[in-house]
Amino acid sequence: MARILAIDYGVKRCGIAVTDESQIIASGLTTVPTKELLDWLRNYIDTEDVETFVLGAPKRLHGEASEVEQYIQPFIKKLQQLYPSIPVKRIDERFTSKMAFDTMIASGISKKKRRDKALVDQISATIILQDYLYNLK
């Protein structure tokens, strides 16, 4: 089987998470500056088999799309042009940043490390991927 790759897309940086090849475990992989994301994906896909992209769908409390969606849509179009055989799935990402922060506290991560937005983005991507895997069942 191939991996599933999740992206917590942000204007400045994107958190990345992937599954193992059996698609059982979601793990945070890295955080990439958004302007370098397509190059990073190209390098990753050259070495790893990716079956599906999962992108968070940022929504406001009442369900309408948040401002960052205007940047995500052109990215998705570019992704589909570059990798037409890899489907792009969306998953509601409301509250993932809060859940990531709570996870960091529960894990005993220091206050200094909890201020690291890149780590929050990576954990958020992992939560998005876990939600996707859970919904597959």
N, CA, C and O atoms as a DFTB+ gen file, in Angstrom:
548 C
 N C O
     1  1       0.832      -1.187       0.000
     2  2       0.000       0.000       0.000
     3  2       0.876       1.250       0.000
     4  3       2.052       1.209       0.364
     5  1       0.283       2.335      -0.409
     6  2       0.991       3.609      -0.431
     7  2       0.587       4.436       0.793
     8  3      -0.380       4.121       1.487
     9  1       1.328       5.465       1.028
    10  2       1.059       6.352       2.161
    11  2      -0.055       7.345       1.841
    12  3      -0.334       7.633       0.677
    13  1      -0.682       7.859       2.886
    14  2      -1.602       8.985       2.775
    15  2      -0.869      10.166       3.410
    16  3      -0.316      10.047       4.503
    17  1      -0.870      11.291       2.725
    18  2      -0.148      12.465       3.196
    19  2      -1.144      13.579       3.507
    20  3      -1.977      13.926       2.670
    21  1      -1.054      14.131       4.706
    22  2      -1.960      15.208       5.118
    23  2      -1.201      16.522       5.212
    24  3      -0.025      16.560       5.574
    25  1      -1.904      17.598       4.876
    26  2      -1.321      18.929       4.913
    27  2      -2.237      19.847       5.713
    28  3      -3.425      19.976       5.415
    29  1      -1.671      20.476       6.724
    30  2      -2.355      21.559       7.429
    31  2      -1.821      22.833       6.778
    32  3      -0.773      23.349       7.165
    33  1      -2.561      23.334       5.780
    34  2      -2.091      24.435       4.938
    35  2      -2.237      25.769       5.660
    36  3      -3.287      26.090       6.218
    37  1      -1.160      26.529       5.632
    38  2      -1.176      27.869       6.192
    39  2      -0.518      28.841       5.237
    40  3       0.207      28.433       4.330
    41  1      -0.765      30.108       5.432
    42  2      -0.205      31.131       4.549
    43  2       1.322      31.167       4.659
    44  3       2.002      31.367       3.652
    45  1       1.868      30.978       5.857
    46  2       3.319      31.030       6.067
    47  2       3.984      29.661       6.024
    48  3       5.062      29.503       5.450
    49  1       3.333      28.669       6.637
    50  2       3.939      27.335       6.716
    51  2       2.841      26.281       6.737
    52  3       1.683      26.564       7.044
    53  1       3.239      25.060       6.401
    54  2       2.294      23.942       6.328
    55  2       2.823      22.784       7.166
    56  3       3.983      22.389       7.043
    57  1       1.966      22.255       8.008
    58  2       2.306      21.053       8.745
    59  2       2.045      19.843       7.863
    60  3       1.069      19.808       7.113
    61  1       2.922      18.855       7.958
    62  2       2.827      17.645       7.135
    63  2       2.779      16.422       8.049
    64  3       3.546      16.317       9.006
    65  1       1.870      15.505       7.741
    66  2       1.797      14.220       8.436
    67  2       1.591      13.132       7.397
    68  3       1.033      13.383       6.329
    69  1       2.038      11.931       7.705
    70  2       1.876      10.800       6.788
    71  2       1.487       9.552       7.569
    72  3       1.681       9.449       8.780
    73  1       0.930       8.612       6.816
    74  2       0.664       7.303       7.404
    75  2       1.863       6.402       7.134
    76  3       2.731       6.713       6.319
    77  1       1.883       5.296       7.833
    78  2       2.804       4.226       7.478
    79  2       2.273       3.597       6.189
    80  3       1.183       3.946       5.739
    81  1       3.012       2.695       5.606
    82  2       2.598       2.091       4.337
    83  2       1.330       1.254       4.472
    84  3       0.626       1.040       3.485
    85  1       1.032       0.780       5.671
    86  2      -0.196       0.013       5.893
    87  2      -1.394       0.913       6.163
    88  3      -2.518       0.429       6.297
    89  1      -1.163       2.204       6.241
    90  2      -2.202       3.211       6.471
    91  2      -2.929       2.992       7.800
    92  3      -4.150       3.124       7.891
    93  1      -2.147       2.655       8.819
    94  2      -2.714       2.424      10.142
    95  2      -2.369       3.567      11.092
    96  3      -3.219       4.024      11.856
    97  1      -1.126       4.022      11.039
    98  2      -0.631       5.011      11.992
    99  2      -0.376       6.343      11.289
   100  3       0.276       6.388      10.246
   101  1      -0.892       7.423      11.865
   102  2      -0.626       8.777      11.376
   103  2       0.490       9.377      12.223
   104  3       0.419       9.363      13.452
   105  1       1.514       9.902      11.568
   106  2       2.645      10.498      12.280
   107  2       2.981      11.856      11.696
   108  3       2.955      12.055      10.481
   109  1       3.299      12.791      12.590
   110  2       3.773      14.083      12.129
   111  2       5.117      13.907      11.455
   112  3       5.973      13.172      11.947
   113  1       5.306      14.577      10.331
   114  2       6.555      14.422       9.589
   115  2       7.421      15.664       9.688
   116  3       8.582      15.579      10.087
   117  1       6.871      16.821       9.329
   118  2       7.661      18.046       9.311
   119  2       6.746      19.248       9.146
   120  3       5.527      19.114       9.044
   121  1       7.347      20.401       9.123
   122  2       6.667      21.638       8.776
   123  2       7.494      22.289       7.675
   124  3       8.720      22.356       7.762
   125  1       6.814      22.764       6.646
   126  2       7.486      23.303       5.465
   127  2       6.979      24.724       5.205
   128  3       5.774      24.969       5.269
   129  1       7.887      25.663       4.913
   130  2       7.400      26.983       4.502
   131  2       6.494      26.837       3.277
   132  3       6.828      26.101       2.348
   133  1       5.369      27.519       3.266
   134  2       4.381      27.364       2.199
   135  2       4.978      27.608       0.822
   136  3       4.635      26.909      -0.131
   137  1       5.863      28.586       0.704
   138  2       6.466      28.881      -0.607
   139  2       7.352      27.744      -1.113
   140  3       7.680      27.700      -2.299
   141  1       7.742      26.822      -0.227
   142  2       8.581      25.677      -0.614
   143  2       7.793      24.365      -0.688
   144  3       8.368      23.311      -0.958
   145  1       6.488      24.429      -0.452
   146  2       5.686      23.211      -0.310
   147  2       5.676      22.340      -1.563
   148  3       5.877      21.129      -1.469
   149  1       5.448      22.930      -2.724
   150  2       5.391      22.119      -3.948
   151  2       6.721      21.438      -4.239
   152  3       6.740      20.283      -4.665
   153  1       7.836      22.133      -4.017
   154  2       9.153      21.514      -4.202
   155  2       9.365      20.390      -3.201
   156  3       9.905      19.338      -3.544
   157  1       8.937      20.616      -1.957
   158  2       9.083      19.585      -0.929
   159  2       8.268      18.349      -1.312
   160  3       8.750      17.221      -1.209
   161  1       7.025      18.574      -1.754
   162  2       6.171      17.451      -2.159
   163  2       6.783      16.683      -3.331
   164  3       6.760      15.453      -3.355
   165  1       7.324      17.410      -4.291
   166  2       7.953      16.762      -5.449
   167  2       9.078      15.835      -4.980
   168  3       9.165      14.689      -5.422
   169  1       9.927      16.323      -4.096
   170  2      11.031      15.497      -3.580
   171  2      10.505      14.301      -2.785
   172  3      11.036      13.197      -2.902
   173  1       9.473      14.516      -1.986
   174  2       8.927      13.433      -1.179
   175  2       8.315      12.354      -2.068
   176  3       8.542      11.163      -1.855
   177  1       7.548      12.771      -3.051
   178  2       6.869      11.815      -3.933
   179  2       7.863      11.071      -4.827
   180  3       7.568       9.975      -5.304
   181  1       9.025      11.656      -5.053
   182  2      10.077      10.950      -5.799
   183  2      10.609       9.743      -5.029
   184  3      11.110       8.792      -5.630
   185  1      10.501       9.780      -3.692
   186  2      11.052       8.693      -2.884
   187  2       9.999       7.834      -2.198
   188  3      10.290       6.708      -1.795
   189  1       8.777       8.350      -2.058
   190  2       7.710       7.625      -1.372
   191  2       6.477       7.549      -2.260
   192  3       6.182       8.473      -3.018
   193  1       5.769       6.442      -2.155
   194  2       4.527       6.260      -2.905
   195  2       3.380       6.858      -2.091
   196  3       3.111       6.422      -0.971
   197  1       2.709       7.858      -2.660
   198  2       1.592       8.527      -1.981
   199  2       0.304       8.209      -2.730
   200  3       0.209       8.412      -3.941
   201  1      -0.690       7.705      -1.992
   202  2      -1.968       7.299      -2.575
   203  2      -3.002       8.423      -2.571
   204  3      -3.795       8.550      -3.505
   205  1      -2.989       9.239      -1.510
   206  2      -4.002      10.274      -1.324
   207  2      -3.394      11.465      -0.613
   208  3      -2.553      11.314       0.273
   209  1      -3.832      12.658      -1.012
   210  2      -3.530      13.876      -0.261
   211  2      -4.765      14.217       0.560
   212  3      -5.886      14.152       0.056
   213  1      -4.565      14.578       1.809
   214  2      -5.656      15.031       2.663
   215  2      -5.316      16.450       3.107
   216  3      -4.272      16.687       3.715
   217  1      -6.196      17.377       2.801
   218  2      -5.990      18.763       3.203
   219  2      -7.076      19.173       4.168
   220  3      -8.249      18.842       3.997
   221  1      -6.659      19.899       5.184
   222  2      -7.629      20.435       6.116
   223  2      -8.521      21.446       5.423
   224  3      -8.074      22.195       4.554
   225  1      -9.779      21.459       5.813
   226  2     -10.747      22.443       5.323
   227  2     -11.027      23.397       6.480
   228  3     -11.839      23.097       7.355
   229  1     -10.348      24.551       6.483
   230  2     -10.527      25.476       7.602
   231  2     -11.881      26.171       7.547
   232  3     -12.232      26.807       6.553
   233  1     -12.618      26.040       8.612
   234  2     -13.959      26.634       8.666
   235  2     -14.112      27.437       9.943
   236  3     -13.449      27.193      10.951
   237  1     -15.001      28.394       9.858
   238  2     -15.354      29.162      11.056
   239  2     -16.351      28.349      11.868
   240  3     -16.802      27.284      11.447
   241  1     -16.675      28.864      13.017
   242  2     -17.545      28.158      13.948
   243  2     -18.879      27.744      13.337
   244  3     -19.378      26.657      13.628
   245  1     -19.460      28.590      12.499
   246  2     -20.771      28.291      11.917
   247  2     -20.688      27.551      10.584
   248  3     -21.703      27.388       9.908
   249  1     -19.495      27.102      10.198
   250  2     -19.355      26.260       9.021
   251  2     -18.901      26.939       7.751
   252  3     -18.567      26.254       6.784
   253  1     -18.875      28.269       7.713
   254  2     -18.418      28.929       6.492
   255  2     -16.888      28.854       6.414
   256  3     -16.206      28.759       7.435
   257  1     -16.365      28.898       5.188
   258  2     -14.926      28.793       4.962
   259  2     -14.196      29.980       5.575
   260  3     -14.707      31.100       5.572
   261  1     -13.004      29.733       6.101
   262  2     -12.207      30.831       6.651
   263  2     -11.405      31.502       5.533
   264  3     -11.415      31.052       4.387
   265  1     -10.715      32.578       5.886
   266  2      -9.988      33.368       4.889
   267  2      -8.904      32.579       4.164
   268  3      -8.650      32.835       2.987
   269  1      -8.268      31.641       4.825
   270  2      -7.157      30.908       4.214
   271  2      -7.623      30.025       3.044
   272  3      -6.809      29.604       2.223
   273  1      -8.916      29.751       2.972
   274  2      -9.445      28.915       1.885
   275  2      -9.140      29.525       0.516
   276  3      -8.959      28.794      -0.458
   277  1      -9.083      30.853       0.432
   278  2      -8.773      31.509      -0.836
   279  2      -7.360      31.176      -1.328
   280  3      -7.081      31.299      -2.520
   281  1      -6.477      30.760      -0.435
   282  2      -5.123      30.342      -0.813
   283  2      -5.061      28.835      -1.063
   284  3      -4.246      28.362      -1.856
   285  1      -5.920      28.095      -0.388
   286  2      -5.914      26.641      -0.517
   287  2      -6.445      26.210      -1.887
   288  3      -5.897      25.293      -2.499
   289  1      -7.491      26.852      -2.366
   290  2      -8.093      26.445      -3.647
   291  2      -7.097      26.490      -4.813
   292  3      -7.034      25.519      -5.568
   293  1      -6.314      27.565      -5.002
   294  2      -5.313      27.550      -6.079
   295  2      -4.240      26.482      -5.858
   296  3      -3.737      25.891      -6.814
   297  1      -3.893      26.239      -4.588
   298  2      -2.918      25.187      -4.293
   299  2      -3.455      23.824      -4.708
   300  3      -2.731      23.023      -5.301
   301  1      -4.722      23.557      -4.400
   302  2      -5.329      22.276      -4.770
   303  2      -5.334      22.105      -6.292
   304  3      -5.036      21.020      -6.792
   305  1      -5.666      23.150      -7.018
   306  2      -5.659      23.072      -8.493
   307  2      -4.285      22.731      -9.016
   308  3      -4.148      21.905      -9.918
   309  1      -3.252      23.367      -8.452
   310  2      -1.873      23.089      -8.867
   311  2      -1.498      21.651      -8.521
   312  3      -0.864      20.963      -9.321
   313  1      -1.885      21.199      -7.337
   314  2      -1.601      19.835      -6.900
   315  2      -2.243      18.822      -7.846
   316  3      -1.623      17.821      -8.207
   317  1      -3.490      19.087      -8.246
   318  2      -4.189      18.179      -9.158
   319  2      -3.573      18.193     -10.555
   320  3      -3.601      17.181     -11.256
   321  1      -3.018      19.332     -10.963
   322  2      -2.335      19.390     -12.258
   323  2      -1.039      18.584     -12.226
   324  3      -0.730      17.852     -13.167
   325  1      -0.287      18.723     -11.139
   326  2       0.998      18.031     -11.025
   327  2       0.844      16.536     -10.768
   328  3       1.648      15.736     -11.248
   329  1      -0.192      16.154     -10.008
   330  2      -0.387      14.756      -9.620
   331  2      -1.828      14.331      -9.877
   332  3      -2.577      14.087      -8.932
   333  1      -2.224      14.241     -11.146
   334  2      -3.629      13.933     -11.455
   335  2      -4.090      12.557     -10.972
   336  3      -5.290      12.332     -10.816
   337  1      -3.170      11.650     -10.736
   338  2      -3.561      10.303     -10.296
   339  2      -3.706      10.192      -8.777
   340  3      -4.130       9.153      -8.270
   341  1      -3.356      11.257      -8.048
   342  2      -3.467      11.232      -6.584
   343  2      -4.657      12.091      -6.175
   344  3      -4.625      13.310      -6.347
   345  1      -5.714      11.467      -5.633
   346  2      -6.892      12.258      -5.236
   347  2      -6.591      13.174      -4.049
   348  3      -5.742      12.881      -3.206
   349  1      -7.312      14.282      -4.015
   350  2      -7.223      15.236      -2.910
   351  2      -8.531      15.161      -2.125
   352  3      -9.609      15.395      -2.671
   353  1      -8.424      14.838      -0.859
   354  2      -9.581      14.758       0.026
   355  2      -9.498      15.911       1.017
   356  3      -8.408      16.359       1.372
   357  1     -10.656      16.386       1.458
   358  2     -10.711      17.476       2.440
   359  2     -11.329      16.949       3.729
   360  3     -12.212      16.092       3.706
   361  1     -10.852      17.476       4.847
   362  2     -11.408      17.108       6.144
   363  2     -11.528      18.371       6.991
   364  3     -10.615      19.196       7.025
   365  1     -12.644      18.511       7.662
   366  2     -12.897      19.669       8.514
   367  2     -11.800      19.762       9.571
   368  3     -11.551      18.809      10.309
   369  1     -11.151      20.916       9.631
   370  2     -10.055      21.057      10.583
   371  2     -10.370      22.014      11.727
   372  3      -9.464      22.488      12.413
   373  1     -11.650      22.297      11.930
   374  2     -12.000      23.165      13.060
   375  2     -11.457      22.585      14.361
   376  3     -11.588      21.390      14.629
   377  1     -10.864      23.428      15.138
   378  2     -10.358      23.112      16.476
   379  2      -9.087      22.268      16.480
   380  3      -8.638      21.874      17.556
   381  1      -8.482      21.971      15.318
   382  2      -7.272      21.140      15.348
   383  2      -6.112      21.855      16.024
   384  3      -5.319      21.210      16.710
   385  1      -5.986      23.173      15.852
   386  2      -4.898      23.893      16.524
   387  2      -5.075      23.838      18.035
   388  3      -4.102      23.662      18.768
   389  1      -6.294      23.986      18.498
   390  2      -6.571      23.897      19.939
   391  2      -6.295      22.472      20.433
   392  3      -5.711      22.287      21.501
   393  1      -6.710      21.477      19.662
   394  2      -6.459      20.087      20.041
   395  2      -4.955      19.799      20.053
   396  3      -4.466      19.073      20.918
   397  1      -4.225      20.372      19.087
   398  2      -2.773      20.175      19.032
   399  2      -2.122      20.775      20.270
   400  3      -1.247      20.158      20.878
   401  1      -2.550      21.980      20.644
   402  2      -2.009      22.638      21.825
   403  2      -2.313      21.822      23.084
   404  3      -1.442      21.648      23.936
   405  1      -3.540      21.326      23.200
   406  2      -3.914      20.496      24.351
   407  2      -3.093      19.202      24.391
   408  3      -2.712      18.730      25.463
   409  1      -2.830      18.644      23.223
   410  2      -2.003      17.435      23.133
   411  2      -0.588      17.711      23.620
   412  3       0.016      16.890      24.311
   413  1      -0.066      18.884      23.250
   414  2       1.277      19.254      23.695
   415  2       1.335      19.376      25.220
   416  3       2.299      18.932      25.845
   417  1       0.310      19.973      25.812
   418  2       0.260      20.109      27.275
   419  2       0.182      18.732      27.911
   420  3       0.917      18.439      28.854
   421  1      -0.713      17.879      27.398
   422  2      -0.887      16.534      27.951
   423  2       0.385      15.691      27.812
   424  3       0.634      14.797      28.621
   425  1       1.180      15.978      26.790
   426  2       2.416      15.229      26.556
   427  2       3.580      15.733      27.398
   428  3       4.661      15.145      27.395
   429  1       3.348      16.830      28.122
   430  2       4.403      17.364      28.974
   431  2       5.417      18.213      28.229
   432  3       6.521      18.435      28.726
   433  1       5.062      18.686      27.054
   434  2       5.979      19.531      26.279
   435  2       6.109      20.874      26.991
   436  3       5.120      21.446      27.449
   437  1       7.328      21.362      27.076
   438  2       7.595      22.604      27.806
   439  2       6.883      23.803      27.189
   440  3       6.513      23.799      26.015
   441  1       6.705      24.828      28.019
   442  2       6.054      26.059      27.554
   443  2       6.789      26.659      26.364
   444  3       6.166      27.146      25.420
   445  1       8.092      26.621      26.414
   446  2       8.913      27.186      25.329
   447  2       8.627      26.459      24.010
   448  3       8.460      27.104      22.975
   449  1       8.569      25.143      24.038
   450  2       8.299      24.377      22.819
   451  2       6.857      24.544      22.349
   452  3       6.581      24.468      21.152
   453  1       5.928      24.773      23.296
   454  2       4.523      24.973      22.919
   455  2       4.324      26.263      22.137
   456  3       3.322      26.413      21.438
   457  1       5.262      27.193      22.245
   458  2       5.190      28.440      21.473
   459  2       5.644      28.238      20.031
   460  3       5.486      29.131      19.198
   461  1       6.203      27.080      19.739
   462  2       6.704      26.768      18.397
   463  2       5.523      26.476      17.468
   464  3       4.964      25.380      17.492
   465  1       5.151      27.458      16.658
   466  2       3.994      27.330      15.759
   467  2       4.198      26.192      14.757
   468  3       3.230      25.551      14.345
   469  1       5.437      25.938      14.365
   470  2       5.705      24.855      13.414
   471  2       5.314      23.510      14.015
   472  3       4.761      22.658      13.320
   473  1       5.596      23.316      15.290
   474  2       5.230      22.061      15.956
   475  2       3.712      21.936      16.052
   476  3       3.166      20.849      15.859
   477  1       3.032      23.035      16.348
   478  2       1.564      23.033      16.390
   479  2       1.003      22.641      15.026
   480  3       0.065      21.847      14.951
   481  1       1.570      23.191      13.941
   482  2       1.099      22.863      12.587
   483  2       1.308      21.388      12.261
   484  3       0.451      20.756      11.644
   485  1       2.437      20.848      12.671
   486  2       2.727      19.431      12.418
   487  2       1.759      18.537      13.190
   488  3       1.258      17.555      12.643
   489  1       1.497      18.860      14.429
   490  2       0.551      18.074      15.225
   491  2      -0.859      18.230      14.648
   492  3      -1.622      17.265      14.613
   493  1      -1.204      19.427      14.201
   494  2      -2.520      19.647      13.578
   495  2      -2.678      18.771      12.340
   496  3      -3.739      18.183      12.132
   497  1      -1.637      18.677      11.518
   498  2      -1.689      17.817      10.329
   499  2      -1.909      16.362      10.730
   500  3      -2.627      15.626      10.053
   501  1      -1.291      15.956      11.827
   502  2      -1.460      14.582      12.316
   503  2      -2.905      14.345      12.761
   504  3      -3.471      13.284      12.500
   505  1      -3.493      15.322      13.424
   506  2      -4.891      15.197      13.865
   507  2      -5.820      15.130      12.655
   508  3      -6.765      14.341      12.645
   509  1      -5.561      15.949      11.640
   510  2      -6.354      15.911      10.398
   511  2      -6.274      14.518       9.779
   512  3      -7.286      13.961       9.355
   513  1      -5.075      13.965       9.731
   514  2      -4.884      12.642       9.135
   515  2      -5.551      11.554       9.973
   516  3      -6.156      10.632       9.426
   517  1      -5.444      11.656      11.286
   518  2      -6.117      10.684      12.149
   519  2      -7.635      10.720      11.940
   520  3      -8.284       9.675      11.882
   521  1      -8.191      11.925      11.828
   522  2      -9.629      12.063      11.575
   523  2      -9.999      11.406      10.251
   524  3     -11.009      10.709      10.153
   525  1      -9.176      11.633       9.240
   526  2      -9.441      11.034       7.919
   527  2      -9.427       9.514       8.013
   528  3     -10.328       8.849       7.500
   529  1      -8.407       8.964       8.667
   530  2      -8.312       7.509       8.812
   531  2      -9.497       6.953       9.591
   532  3     -10.025       5.894       9.252
   533  1      -9.911       7.660      10.626
   534  2     -11.041       7.227      11.433
   535  2     -12.324       7.190      10.573
   536  3     -13.133       6.270      10.697
   537  1     -12.492       8.177       9.723
   538  2     -13.689       8.258       8.867
   539  2     -13.675       7.238       7.738
   540  3     -14.715       6.983       7.131
   541  1     -12.513       6.646       7.443
   542  2     -12.442       5.600       6.418
   543  2     -13.093       4.307       6.900
   544  3     -13.589       3.510       6.103
   545  1     -13.081       4.117       8.202
   546  2     -13.583       2.857       8.770
   547  2     -15.084       2.805       8.794
   548  3     -15.660       1.813       9.242
